[in-house]
């Protein structure tokens, strides 16, 4: 079992839908990082958070440290949101990331 | 623009050839990492460095060597390429644990 688990692994949505991607972790962490990777593309940082909620445009990330759970929400999804979304976290006392296996999102027009 | 630059972006090698991938960062980050990404496997750590002149092995170090002679550069070498090393390679850097910045990747094919 991975120390960082994501669900779902694959997700297909219609344009305009509200999307939620979940990330659960079993290790102590100092913060959690959400990353985005478009097909054939590089890895882009979306959010890094250690508590509460962050918002950027149509993207919202939340984290509950006690429950060891984070969610990434996309409001009014668009085909350009189609990408793999990865959560990752450095363990406590370490700088090395533990990566989730990613959620492959496809938004249909 | 500040960030992490990887060169080359694409490369095709014949089995047994050698090559070096260069990662350069201009953010004065202490920590640098090399990952490989394979379908269905996610990102796996090859080697990392916690400062100039230091390197350490990650999860999948076999067949690779690294050097960090200057703080801003982290080189990944393949001495004798094998088809199993066909992958996308990502470099990243970080200031302690405060978030990674990734390069745009190097797509390597070994035939």
Coordinates of N, CA, C and O in Angstrom, one line a residue, chain B residues 2 15 17 24 27 45 50 68 73 86 92 95:
Chain B
X2 N 13.0 32.5 -13.9 CA 13.6 31.7 -12.9 C 13.0 30.3 -13.0 O 11.8 30.1 -13.4
X15 N 21.7 1.3 -27.7 CA 22.1 0.5 -26.6 C 23.6 0.5 -26.5 O 24.3 0.3 -27.5
X17 N 25.4 3.2 -25.7 CA 25.9 4.6 -25.8 C 25.8 5.2 -24.4 O 25.0 4.8 -23.5
X24 N 19.7 22.6 -14.6 CA 20.2 23.8 -14.1 C 19.1 24.6 -13.4 O 18.0 24.7 -14.0
X27 N 17.5 29.3 -8.7 CA 16.8 29.8 -7.5 C 17.6 29.6 -6.2 O 17.0 29.7 -5.1
X45 N 12.5 8.1 -7.7 CA 13.7 8.9 -7.4 C 14.9 8.1 -7.8 O 15.1 7.0 -7.3
X50 N 21.9 17.1 -1.6 CA 21.4 18.0 -0.6 C 22.4 19.2 -0.6 O 22.2 20.1 0.3
X68 N 27.3 16.9 -8.7 CA 26.9 18.2 -8.4 C 28.1 19.0 -8.0 O 28.4 19.3 -6.9
X73 N 23.9 23.3 -10.8 CA 23.8 22.2 -11.8 C 23.8 20.8 -11.2 O 24.6 20.5 -10.2
X86 N 14.7 3.6 -21.2 CA 13.7 4.5 -21.9 C 12.7 5.0 -21.0 O 12.0 4.2 -20.3
X92 N 14.2 18.1 -10.5 CA 13.5 19.1 -9.6 C 14.5 19.7 -8.6 O 15.5 19.1 -8.3
X95 N 13.9 24.2 -1.9 CA 14.6 24.8 -0.7 C 14.0 24.1 0.5 O 12.9 24.2 0.9

